[in-house]
Amino acid sequence: NFDDAVRDTRANQSRPGSAQYASGPPSPSAFRGADKGAMSFINVTDSQIVPPHVAQKAASQPRKKSSWSRRNSSNPDTTPPQHEASLSRRMETSNRLFEVLSSRTDIDHPICGECTDNLTSGMEKRLNAATKDRDVYLDFLKKARADAPSEEEMKEAQRELAKLKQQEADAFTELESLEAEQRAMEAELAALATESKELEKEEEAFWRERNAVDDSLRRLQDEKESLELRHAHDERLLQELSRVNVYNDAFNISHAGPKGVFATINGLRMGRTTDIKVDWAEINAAWGLTCLLLSTIAEKLNFTFQGYRLNPLGSNSSIDEQKPATLSRSSTVTTSTASTGSSASNPPKPTTTATYPLYYASDLPIDLPFMHRHFSEGMVHFLACLSQLGTHVAKITRDWDQGGLSLPCKIEGDKLLDPKGGKGYSVKLVNYNEWTRACKFVLTDVKTLLAVMVFAERREAAKRERESGT
């Protein structure tokens, strides 16, 4: 059976002459591995149990017949019984081995001698290669054994190895620490990235708000610059207006005529000469404006005339004189009696008010100076009011540390003195040329009082500004 064949095969392999399978039975992979190089061939001959060179030597020599063969060669039908049984078992074992080999390879066994020779040649080549590898390994082993370290070197190597292992352990420990630190840093980086995104959003919102604030600030700046320009313009205008005297515009005093012989107020000539007959309506309007100007100056300077009251009524202006009840013989003007006081034991002193015209009105075709007696008396009383106001101005200018400001044309009775020559000119209508010169001096003094009034107003305004600033 198969088990007996396997036992016989193992027994043949254990004989001293068998060198092919001295290391043990071949594994199935050995037969399958033969396919990788060339075809796998197994020559089941005496070479399976003897070395190849022995088999070749035995094949070259003629076989010697055994004594049993020689004795029974003449009788071929005679066969030893033991030999026949052994041959039968071997053949059966060989058949079973062939079956096993055929089942494990792609070649049907047994094979021919030529195939066996090819297989043997291939195996010899493999043997030579294995022998060379073995020689190389032996040389390497010899060199390795020759270079084997001493005991001291082994100890040093072991110490170095221990040191390296310790360094490796330290390195692993440090690596773990660094990895932990790396994880912490990655977590921190993630947190910082989140915070960075939040900050970017906040920055974007901040810049949007900043742009809005900049736009608002720009608009406010533009508005501020516009207001500053308007303020500067208004301030310049205020300065110009502050330098402008409204009374000079309302009462423009100047001169006209040849060599400036006539004094004018708002372009109205005040006076007439023998050569230039100015219309009395123009002269009356000029005196009306002069009366209004003097009344305005007195009001602005808080001054009240003593014994007089101005009545500025345009071309029909007049002046009232208050005096005791006795009237002068030459006065034919309208008078009125007034009583003051409150007790019968102390009766009031009667006073009369005489009104004098500051205009000339006559239906007579004759125009002579002596016919203007009432108009002349009104001008004389106007001159008295001008003198009173001049005295008051001199007093208040002394209080302003100005040394006292007097009228440029001094008044003496009904005359005004020329500031250049000292000659007096009367305001009474006796001589037209002298009267015209006197009217010019009247407007000169009135213009001086007007300048004082403007200065007083500016001084009072500056004082109020200082008080409001403190």
CSV table of C-alpha atoms in Angstrom, one decimal:
chain,number,residue,atom,x,y,z
A,1,ASN,CA,0.0,0.0,0.0
A,2,PHE,CA,1.0,3.8,0.0
A,3,ASP,CA,2.2,3.7,3.6
A,4,ASP,CA,4.6,0.8,2.9
A,5,ALA,CA,5.9,2.7,-0.1
A,6,VAL,CA,6.6,5.8,2.0
A,7,ARG,CA,8.4,3.7,4.6
A,8,ASP,CA,10.5,2.0,1.9
A,9,THR,CA,11.4,5.4,0.4
A,10,ARG,CA,12.5,6.7,3.8
A,11,ALA,CA,14.6,3.6,4.4
A,12,ASN,CA,16.4,4.1,1.1
A,13,GLN,CA,17.1,7.7,2.0
A,14,SER,CA,18.6,6.8,5.3
A,15,ARG,CA,21.3,4.6,3.8
A,16,PRO,CA,24.8,6.0,3.8
A,17,GLY,CA,25.1,6.0,0.0
A,18,SER,CA,22.0,8.3,-0.5
A,19,ALA,CA,23.1,11.9,-0.7
A,20,GLN,CA,20.4,13.6,-2.7
A,21,TYR,CA,17.8,13.6,0.2
A,22,ALA,CA,20.2,13.3,3.1
A,23,SER,CA,18.5,16.4,4.8
A,24,GLY,CA,15.0,14.8,4.6
A,25,PRO,CA,12.2,14.2,2.2
A,26,PRO,CA,11.6,16.9,-0.4
A,27,SER,CA,8.6,19.1,0.2
A,28,PRO,CA,6.0,19.6,-2.4
A,29,SER,CA,7.1,23.2,-2.8
A,30,ALA,CA,10.5,21.9,-4.0
A,31,PHE,CA,8.9,20.2,-6.9
A,32,ARG,CA,6.6,23.1,-7.6
A,33,GLY,CA,9.5,25.6,-7.3
A,34,ALA,CA,11.2,23.9,-10.2
A,35,ASP,CA,8.7,25.3,-12.6
A,36,LYS,CA,10.0,28.8,-12.0
A,37,GLY,CA,13.4,28.1,-13.7
A,38,ALA,CA,12.9,25.2,-16.1
A,39,MET,CA,10.7,22.2,-16.3
A,40,SER,CA,10.8,19.9,-13.3
A,41,PHE,CA,12.2,16.5,-14.1
A,42,ILE,CA,13.0,13.7,-11.7
A,43,ASN,CA,15.0,10.7,-12.9
A,44,VAL,CA,13.9,7.8,-10.8
A,45,THR,CA,17.0,5.6,-11.2
A,46,ASP,CA,19.9,4.5,-9.1
A,47,SER,CA,20.9,8.1,-8.9
A,48,GLN,CA,18.2,8.5,-6.3
A,49,ILE,CA,20.2,6.5,-3.8
A,50,VAL,CA,23.8,7.0,-4.9
A,51,PRO,CA,25.8,10.0,-5.9
A,52,PRO,CA,25.7,10.8,-9.6
A,53,HIS,CA,29.4,10.1,-10.2
A,54,VAL,CA,29.0,6.6,-8.6
A,55,ALA,CA,26.0,5.9,-10.8
A,56,GLN,CA,27.8,7.0,-13.9
A,57,LYS,CA,30.8,4.8,-13.0
A,58,ALA,CA,28.6,1.8,-12.4
A,59,ALA,CA,26.8,2.4,-15.7
A,60,SER,CA,30.1,2.4,-17.6
A,61,GLN,CA,31.1,-1.0,-16.2
A,62,PRO,CA,29.4,-4.2,-17.2
A,63,ARG,CA,27.2,-5.7,-14.6
A,64,LYS,CA,28.4,-8.8,-13.0
A,65,LYS,CA,25.9,-11.5,-12.7
A,66,SER,CA,25.2,-13.0,-9.3
A,67,SER,CA,25.8,-16.5,-8.5
A,68,TRP,CA,22.1,-17.1,-8.5
A,69,SER,CA,21.9,-15.7,-12.0
A,70,ARG,CA,24.8,-17.7,-13.2
A,71,ARG,CA,23.4,-20.9,-11.8
A,72,ASN,CA,20.0,-20.3,-13.2
A,73,SER,CA,20.9,-18.7,-16.5
A,74,SER,CA,20.4,-21.9,-18.2
A,75,ASN,CA,16.9,-22.0,-16.8
A,76,PRO,CA,15.2,-18.7,-17.2
A,77,ASP,CA,12.0,-19.9,-15.8
A,78,THR,CA,13.7,-20.3,-12.5
A,79,THR,CA,13.5,-17.2,-10.2
A,80,PRO,CA,14.4,-16.9,-6.6
A,81,PRO,CA,11.3,-16.2,-4.5
A,82,GLN,CA,12.7,-13.5,-2.2
A,83,HIS,CA,14.1,-11.5,-5.1
A,84,GLU,CA,10.8,-11.6,-6.9
A,85,ALA,CA,9.0,-10.2,-3.8
A,86,SER,CA,11.5,-7.5,-3.3
A,87,LEU,CA,11.3,-6.4,-6.9
A,88,SER,CA,7.6,-6.4,-6.8
A,89,ARG,CA,7.5,-4.1,-3.8
A,90,ARG,CA,10.0,-1.8,-5.4
A,91,MET,CA,8.1,-1.5,-8.5
A,92,GLU,CA,4.9,-0.9,-6.6
A,93,THR,CA,6.7,1.7,-4.5
A,94,SER,CA,8.0,3.3,-7.6
A,95,ASN,CA,4.6,3.4,-9.2
A,96,ARG,CA,3.1,5.0,-6.2
A,97,LEU,CA,6.0,7.6,-6.1
A,98,PHE,CA,5.4,8.3,-9.7
A,99,GLU,CA,1.7,8.9,-9.0
A,100,VAL,CA,2.6,11.2,-6.1
A,101,LEU,CA,5.0,13.1,-8.3
A,102,SER,CA,2.6,13.3,-11.2
A,103,SER,CA,-0.1,14.6,-8.9
A,104,ARG,CA,2.2,17.3,-7.5
A,105,THR,CA,3.8,18.4,-10.8
A,106,ASP,CA,2.7,19.2,-14.4
A,107,ILE,CA,4.8,16.3,-15.8
A,108,ASP,CA,3.8,12.7,-15.9
A,109,HIS,CA,6.4,10.4,-14.4
A,110,PRO,CA,8.5,8.5,-15.1
A,111,ILE,CA,10.4,10.6,-17.5
A,112,CYS,CA,12.9,9.7,-20.2
A,113,GLY,CA,16.7,9.7,-19.9
A,114,GLU,CA,17.2,12.8,-21.9
A,115,CYS,CA,14.8,14.8,-19.7
A,116,THR,CA,16.6,13.3,-16.7
A,117,ASP,CA,19.9,14.6,-18.1
A,118,ASN,CA,18.5,18.1,-18.6
A,119,LEU,CA,17.1,18.1,-15.1
A,120,THR,CA,20.4,16.9,-13.7
A,121,SER,CA,22.3,19.6,-15.6
A,122,GLY,CA,20.0,22.2,-14.2
A,123,MET,CA,20.3,20.9,-10.8
A,124,GLU,CA,24.1,20.9,-11.1
A,125,LYS,CA,24.0,24.6,-12.1
A,126,ARG,CA,21.9,25.3,-9.1
A,127,LEU,CA,24.3,23.3,-7.0
A,128,ASN,CA,27.2,25.3,-8.3
A,129,ALA,CA,25.4,28.6,-7.6
A,130,ALA,CA,24.5,27.4,-4.1
A,131,THR,CA,28.1,26.3,-3.6
A,132,LYS,CA,29.3,29.8,-4.5
A,133,ASP,CA,26.8,31.4,-2.2
A,134,ARG,CA,28.0,29.0,0.5
A,135,ASP,CA,31.6,30.0,-0.1
A,136,VAL,CA,30.7,33.6,0.1
A,137,TYR,CA,28.9,33.1,3.3
A,138,LEU,CA,31.8,31.1,4.7
A,139,ASP,CA,34.2,33.9,3.8
A,140,PHE,CA,31.9,36.4,5.4
A,141,LEU,CA,31.6,34.2,8.5
A,142,LYS,CA,35.4,33.9,8.7
A,143,LYS,CA,35.8,37.6,8.4
A,144,ALA,CA,33.1,38.2,10.9
A,145,ARG,CA,34.7,35.8,13.3
A,146,ALA,CA,38.1,37.5,12.7
A,147,ASP,CA,36.5,40.9,13.4
A,148,ALA,CA,34.7,39.8,16.5
A,149,PRO,CA,35.0,42.4,19.3
A,150,SER,CA,36.8,41.6,22.5
A,151,GLU,CA,35.1,41.4,25.9
A,152,GLU,CA,36.1,44.9,26.8
A,153,GLU,CA,34.8,46.2,23.5
A,154,MET,CA,31.6,44.2,24.1
A,155,LYS,CA,31.2,45.8,27.5
A,156,GLU,CA,32.0,49.2,26.0
A,157,ALA,CA,29.5,48.6,23.3
A,158,GLN,CA,26.9,47.4,25.8
A,159,ARG,CA,27.5,50.6,27.9
A,160,GLU,CA,27.2,52.7,24.7
A,161,LEU,CA,24.1,50.7,23.8
A,162,ALA,CA,22.7,51.4,27.3
A,163,LYS,CA,23.6,55.0,27.0
A,164,LEU,CA,22.0,55.2,23.5
A,165,LYS,CA,18.9,53.4,24.9
A,166,GLN,CA,18.7,55.9,27.7
A,167,GLN,CA,19.1,58.7,25.2
A,168,GLU,CA,16.4,57.1,23.1
A,169,ALA,CA,14.2,56.9,26.2
A,170,ASP,CA,15.0,60.6,27.0
A,171,ALA,CA,14.4,61.4,23.3
A,172,PHE,CA,11.0,59.6,23.4
A,173,THR,CA,10.1,61.4,26.6
A,174,GLU,CA,11.1,64.7,25.1
A,175,LEU,CA,9.2,63.8,21.9
A,176,GLU,CA,6.1,63.1,23.9
A,177,SER,CA,6.6,66.4,25.8
A,178,LEU,CA,7.0,68.1,22.5
A,179,GLU,CA,4.0,66.4,21.0
A,180,ALA,CA,2.0,67.4,24.0
A,181,GLU,CA,3.3,71.0,23.6
A,182,GLN,CA,2.5,70.7,19.9
A,183,ARG,CA,-1.0,69.7,20.6
A,184,ALA,CA,-1.3,72.6,23.1
A,185,MET,CA,0.1,74.9,20.5
A,186,GLU,CA,-2.3,73.6,17.9
A,187,ALA,CA,-5.2,74.2,20.3
A,188,GLU,CA,-3.9,77.6,21.0
A,189,LEU,CA,-3.4,78.3,17.3
A,190,ALA,CA,-7.0,77.2,16.7
A,191,ALA,CA,-8.2,79.5,19.5
A,192,LEU,CA,-6.1,82.3,18.1
A,193,ALA,CA,-7.5,81.7,14.7
A,194,THR,CA,-11.0,81.9,16.1
A,195,GLU,CA,-10.0,85.0,17.9
A,196,SER,CA,-8.4,86.4,14.8
A,197,LYS,CA,-11.6,85.9,12.9
A,198,GLU,CA,-13.6,87.7,15.6
A,199,LEU,CA,-11.0,90.5,15.6
A,200,GLU,CA,-11.3,90.7,11.8
A,201,LYS,CA,-15.1,91.0,12.1
A,202,GLU,CA,-14.6,93.7,14.8
A,203,GLU,CA,-12.0,95.4,12.7
A,204,GLU,CA,-14.4,95.4,9.8
A,205,ALA,CA,-17.2,96.8,11.9
A,206,PHE,CA,-14.7,99.4,13.4
A,207,TRP,CA,-13.6,100.5,9.9
A,208,ARG,CA,-17.2,100.8,8.8
A,209,GLU,CA,-18.0,102.9,11.9
A,210,ARG,CA,-14.7,104.8,11.4
A,211,ASN,CA,-15.7,105.6,7.8
A,212,ALA,CA,-19.1,106.8,8.9
A,213,VAL,CA,-17.5,109.0,11.5
A,214,ASP,CA,-15.0,110.3,9.0
A,215,ASP,CA,-17.8,111.1,6.6
A,216,SER,CA,-19.7,112.9,9.4
A,217,LEU,CA,-16.5,114.6,10.5
A,218,ARG,CA,-15.8,115.7,7.0
A,219,ARG,CA,-19.3,117.1,6.7
A,220,LEU,CA,-18.9,118.9,10.0
A,221,GLN,CA,-15.5,120.1,8.9
A,222,ASP,CA,-17.0,121.5,5.7
A,223,GLU,CA,-19.8,123.1,7.6
A,224,LYS,CA,-17.3,124.5,10.1
A,225,GLU,CA,-15.2,125.9,7.3
A,226,SER,CA,-18.3,127.4,5.7
A,227,LEU,CA,-19.3,128.9,9.1
A,228,GLU,CA,-15.8,130.2,9.6
A,229,LEU,CA,-15.9,131.8,6.2
A,230,ARG,CA,-19.3,133.3,6.9
A,231,HIS,CA,-18.1,134.4,10.3
A,232,ALA,CA,-14.9,136.0,8.8
A,233,HIS,CA,-17.1,137.7,6.2
A,234,ASP,CA,-19.5,138.9,8.8
A,235,GLU,CA,-16.7,140.0,11.0
A,236,ARG,CA,-15.1,142.0,8.2
A,237,LEU,CA,-18.5,143.4,7.4
A,238,LEU,CA,-19.0,144.3,11.1
A,239,GLN,CA,-15.7,146.0,11.2
A,240,GLU,CA,-16.5,147.9,8.1
A,241,LEU,CA,-19.9,148.8,9.5
A,242,SER,CA,-18.4,149.7,12.8
A,243,ARG,CA,-16.2,152.1,11.0
A,244,VAL,CA,-19.2,153.5,9.2
A,245,ASN,CA,-21.0,156.2,11.0
A,246,VAL,CA,-24.7,155.9,10.3
A,247,TYR,CA,-25.2,159.5,11.4
A,248,ASN,CA,-22.7,160.6,8.8
A,249,ASP,CA,-24.8,158.8,6.2
A,250,ALA,CA,-28.0,160.2,7.7
A,251,PHE,CA,-26.5,163.7,8.1
A,252,ASN,CA,-23.9,164.1,5.5
A,253,ILE,CA,-22.2,167.5,6.1
A,254,SER,CA,-20.1,168.9,3.4
A,255,HIS,CA,-19.6,172.0,1.3
A,256,ALA,CA,-20.5,173.1,-2.2
A,257,GLY,CA,-20.3,176.2,-4.5
A,258,PRO,CA,-17.3,178.1,-5.7
A,259,LYS,CA,-14.4,177.7,-3.3
A,260,GLY,CA,-16.8,175.8,-1.0
A,261,VAL,CA,-18.6,178.9,0.0
A,262,PHE,CA,-21.7,177.0,1.0
A,263,ALA,CA,-22.0,174.5,3.8
A,264,THR,CA,-24.3,171.6,2.9
A,265,ILE,CA,-26.2,168.9,4.8
A,266,ASN,CA,-27.4,166.0,2.7
A,267,GLY,CA,-26.7,168.2,-0.3
A,268,LEU,CA,-28.9,171.1,0.9
A,269,ARG,CA,-27.1,174.4,0.8
A,270,MET,CA,-27.5,176.5,4.0
A,271,GLY,CA,-26.9,180.2,3.1
A,272,ARG,CA,-27.0,182.5,0.1
A,273,THR,CA,-24.8,185.2,-1.4
A,274,THR,CA,-25.5,188.3,-3.3
A,275,ASP,CA,-24.4,186.4,-6.5
A,276,ILE,CA,-26.0,183.0,-5.8
A,277,LYS,CA,-29.6,183.3,-4.7
A,278,VAL,CA,-30.3,179.9,-3.1
A,279,ASP,CA,-34.0,179.2,-2.8
A,280,TRP,CA,-35.4,179.7,0.7
A,281,ALA,CA,-37.1,176.2,0.6
A,282,GLU,CA,-33.6,174.6,0.3
A,283,ILE,CA,-32.3,176.8,3.1
A,284,ASN,CA,-35.3,176.0,5.4
A,285,ALA,CA,-34.8,172.2,4.7
A,286,ALA,CA,-31.1,172.5,5.6
A,287,TRP,CA,-31.9,174.2,8.9
A,288,GLY,CA,-34.5,171.6,9.6
A,289,LEU,CA,-31.9,168.8,9.2
A,290,THR,CA,-29.5,170.8,11.4
A,291,CYS,CA,-32.1,171.1,14.1
A,292,LEU,CA,-32.9,167.4,13.9
A,293,LEU,CA,-29.1,166.5,14.1
A,294,LEU,CA,-28.5,168.7,17.2
A,295,SER,CA,-31.6,167.3,18.9
A,296,THR,CA,-30.4,163.7,18.2
A,297,ILE,CA,-26.9,164.5,19.5
A,298,ALA,CA,-28.3,165.9,22.7
A,299,GLU,CA,-30.5,162.9,23.2
A,300,LYS,CA,-27.6,160.4,22.6
A,301,LEU,CA,-25.4,162.3,25.1
A,302,ASN,CA,-28.3,162.4,27.7
A,303,PHE,CA,-28.2,166.2,27.7
A,304,THR,CA,-31.2,168.6,28.3
A,305,PHE,CA,-31.0,172.1,27.1
A,306,GLN,CA,-31.5,174.8,29.8
A,307,GLY,CA,-34.3,177.1,28.8
A,308,TYR,CA,-34.7,175.8,25.3
A,309,ARG,CA,-36.4,173.0,23.4
A,310,LEU,CA,-35.8,172.1,19.8
A,311,ASN,CA,-38.7,171.2,17.5
A,312,PRO,CA,-37.3,169.5,14.4
A,313,LEU,CA,-40.2,169.6,12.0
A,314,GLY,CA,-38.4,169.6,8.6
A,315,SER,CA,-38.7,172.8,6.7
A,316,ASN,CA,-40.9,174.2,9.5
A,317,SER,CA,-38.6,173.5,12.4
A,318,SER,CA,-38.6,175.9,15.4
A,319,ILE,CA,-37.1,176.4,18.8
A,320,ASP,CA,-38.9,177.2,22.1
A,321,GLU,CA,-37.4,179.5,24.7
A,322,GLN,CA,-38.7,179.3,28.3
A,323,LYS,CA,-38.2,182.6,30.2
A,324,PRO,CA,-39.9,184.7,32.9
A,325,ALA,CA,-43.4,186.0,32.2
A,326,THR,CA,-42.3,189.5,31.1
A,327,LEU,CA,-42.0,189.6,27.4
A,328,SER,CA,-39.7,191.7,25.5
A,329,ARG,CA,-41.3,194.6,23.7
A,330,SER,CA,-40.0,193.6,20.4
A,331,SER,CA,-41.2,190.0,20.6
A,332,THR,CA,-44.4,189.3,18.7
A,333,VAL,CA,-44.2,185.5,18.7
A,334,THR,CA,-46.8,183.3,20.3
A,335,THR,CA,-46.5,183.0,24.1
A,336,SER,CA,-48.0,180.7,26.7
A,337,THR,CA,-48.2,181.0,30.4
A,338,ALA,CA,-47.5,178.1,32.7
A,339,SER,CA,-47.7,177.7,36.5
A,340,THR,CA,-45.6,175.4,38.6
A,341,GLY,CA,-45.8,174.5,42.2
A,342,SER,CA,-48.4,172.9,44.5
A,343,SER,CA,-49.2,175.2,47.4
A,344,ALA,CA,-51.0,178.5,47.6
A,345,SER,CA,-48.5,180.0,50.1
A,346,ASN,CA,-45.7,179.4,47.6
A,347,PRO,CA,-47.2,180.5,44.3
A,348,PRO,CA,-45.3,179.3,41.2
A,349,LYS,CA,-43.4,181.7,39.1
A,350,PRO,CA,-45.1,182.4,35.9
A,351,THR,CA,-43.1,181.4,32.8
A,352,THR,CA,-43.6,182.1,29.2
A,353,THR,CA,-42.6,180.0,26.2
A,354,ALA,CA,-41.6,181.9,23.1
A,355,THR,CA,-41.4,180.0,19.9
A,356,TYR,CA,-38.9,181.1,17.2
A,357,PRO,CA,-38.9,179.8,13.7
A,358,LEU,CA,-35.9,178.3,12.0
A,359,TYR,CA,-37.2,179.0,8.6
A,360,TYR,CA,-38.1,181.9,6.5
A,361,ALA,CA,-41.6,182.3,5.2
A,362,SER,CA,-42.9,185.6,3.6
A,363,ASP,CA,-45.3,186.3,0.9
A,364,LEU,CA,-43.7,189.6,0.1
A,365,PRO,CA,-41.9,189.8,-3.2
A,366,ILE,CA,-39.3,192.0,-1.7
A,367,ASP,CA,-36.4,190.0,-0.1
A,368,LEU,CA,-34.3,192.2,2.2
A,369,PRO,CA,-32.2,191.0,5.2
A,370,PHE,CA,-33.9,193.2,7.7
A,371,MET,CA,-37.2,191.5,7.0
A,372,HIS,CA,-35.9,188.2,8.6
A,373,ARG,CA,-36.0,189.4,12.2
A,374,HIS,CA,-37.9,186.3,13.7
A,375,PHE,CA,-35.8,183.9,11.7
A,376,SER,CA,-32.6,185.7,12.9
A,377,GLU,CA,-33.7,185.4,16.6
A,378,GLY,CA,-34.4,181.7,16.1
A,379,MET,CA,-30.9,181.2,14.8
A,380,VAL,CA,-29.5,183.1,17.7
A,381,HIS,CA,-31.3,180.9,20.2
A,382,PHE,CA,-30.2,177.8,18.2
A,383,LEU,CA,-26.6,179.1,18.6
A,384,ALA,CA,-27.2,179.3,22.4
A,385,CYS,CA,-28.3,175.6,22.4
A,386,LEU,CA,-25.2,174.8,20.4
A,387,SER,CA,-23.0,176.6,23.0
A,388,GLN,CA,-24.6,174.7,25.9
A,389,LEU,CA,-24.0,171.3,24.2
A,390,GLY,CA,-20.5,172.3,23.4
A,391,THR,CA,-19.8,173.1,27.1
A,392,HIS,CA,-21.3,169.7,28.1
A,393,VAL,CA,-19.0,167.9,25.5
A,394,ALA,CA,-16.0,169.7,26.9
A,395,LYS,CA,-16.9,168.4,30.3
A,396,ILE,CA,-17.4,164.8,29.4
A,397,THR,CA,-14.3,164.7,27.3
A,398,ARG,CA,-12.3,165.8,30.3
A,399,ASP,CA,-13.8,162.8,32.1
A,400,TRP,CA,-12.5,160.6,29.2
A,401,ASP,CA,-9.0,161.8,29.8
A,402,GLN,CA,-9.1,163.7,26.5
A,403,GLY,CA,-8.1,167.0,28.0
A,404,GLY,CA,-11.5,168.5,27.2
A,405,LEU,CA,-12.7,169.0,23.6
A,406,SER,CA,-14.0,172.5,22.7
A,407,LEU,CA,-15.8,173.6,19.6
A,408,PRO,CA,-13.6,174.6,16.7
A,409,CYS,CA,-15.6,177.7,16.1
A,410,LYS,CA,-16.1,179.5,19.4
A,411,ILE,CA,-19.5,181.1,20.1
A,412,GLU,CA,-19.8,184.6,21.4
A,413,GLY,CA,-23.4,185.8,21.6
A,414,ASP,CA,-24.8,185.8,18.1
A,415,LYS,CA,-21.4,185.4,16.4
A,416,LEU,CA,-19.1,182.5,15.6
A,417,LEU,CA,-15.4,183.1,15.5
A,418,ASP,CA,-13.3,182.0,12.5
A,419,PRO,CA,-10.8,179.4,13.8
A,420,LYS,CA,-8.2,180.8,11.4
A,421,GLY,CA,-8.4,184.5,11.7
A,422,GLY,CA,-10.6,185.0,14.9
A,423,LYS,CA,-13.1,187.2,13.0
A,424,GLY,CA,-16.7,186.8,14.2
A,425,TYR,CA,-19.6,186.2,11.9
A,426,SER,CA,-23.2,186.8,13.1
A,427,VAL,CA,-26.0,184.4,12.4
A,428,LYS,CA,-28.4,187.4,12.0
A,429,LEU,CA,-29.5,188.1,8.6
A,430,VAL,CA,-27.8,191.5,8.0
A,431,ASN,CA,-25.3,190.6,5.3
A,432,TYR,CA,-25.9,187.5,3.1
A,433,ASN,CA,-22.2,186.8,2.6
A,434,GLU,CA,-21.3,187.0,6.3
A,435,TRP,CA,-24.5,185.1,7.3
A,436,THR,CA,-23.5,182.3,4.8
A,437,ARG,CA,-20.1,182.1,6.4
A,438,ALA,CA,-21.7,181.9,9.9
A,439,CYS,CA,-23.9,179.0,8.8
A,440,LYS,CA,-20.8,177.2,7.6
A,441,PHE,CA,-19.3,177.6,11.0
A,442,VAL,CA,-22.5,176.3,12.6
A,443,LEU,CA,-22.4,173.1,10.6
A,444,THR,CA,-18.7,172.8,11.5
A,445,ASP,CA,-19.4,172.8,15.2
A,446,VAL,CA,-22.4,170.4,14.8
A,447,LYS,CA,-20.2,168.0,12.8
A,448,THR,CA,-17.6,168.1,15.7
A,449,LEU,CA,-20.4,167.3,18.2
A,450,LEU,CA,-21.5,164.4,15.9
A,451,ALA,CA,-18.0,162.9,16.0
A,452,VAL,CA,-18.0,163.1,19.8
A,453,MET,CA,-21.3,161.4,20.0
A,454,VAL,CA,-20.1,158.5,17.8
A,455,PHE,CA,-17.0,158.1,19.9
A,456,ALA,CA,-19.1,158.1,23.1
A,457,GLU,CA,-21.3,155.3,21.6
A,458,ARG,CA,-18.3,153.2,20.6
A,459,ARG,CA,-16.7,153.7,24.0
A,460,GLU,CA,-19.8,152.6,25.8
A,461,ALA,CA,-20.1,149.5,23.5
A,462,ALA,CA,-16.5,148.5,24.3
A,463,LYS,CA,-17.2,148.9,28.0
A,464,ARG,CA,-20.2,146.6,27.7
A,465,GLU,CA,-18.2,144.0,25.9
A,466,ARG,CA,-15.5,144.1,28.6
A,467,GLU,CA,-18.1,143.7,31.3
A,468,SER,CA,-19.8,140.8,29.5
A,469,GLY,CA,-16.4,139.1,28.9
A,470,THR,CA,-15.6,139.2,32.6
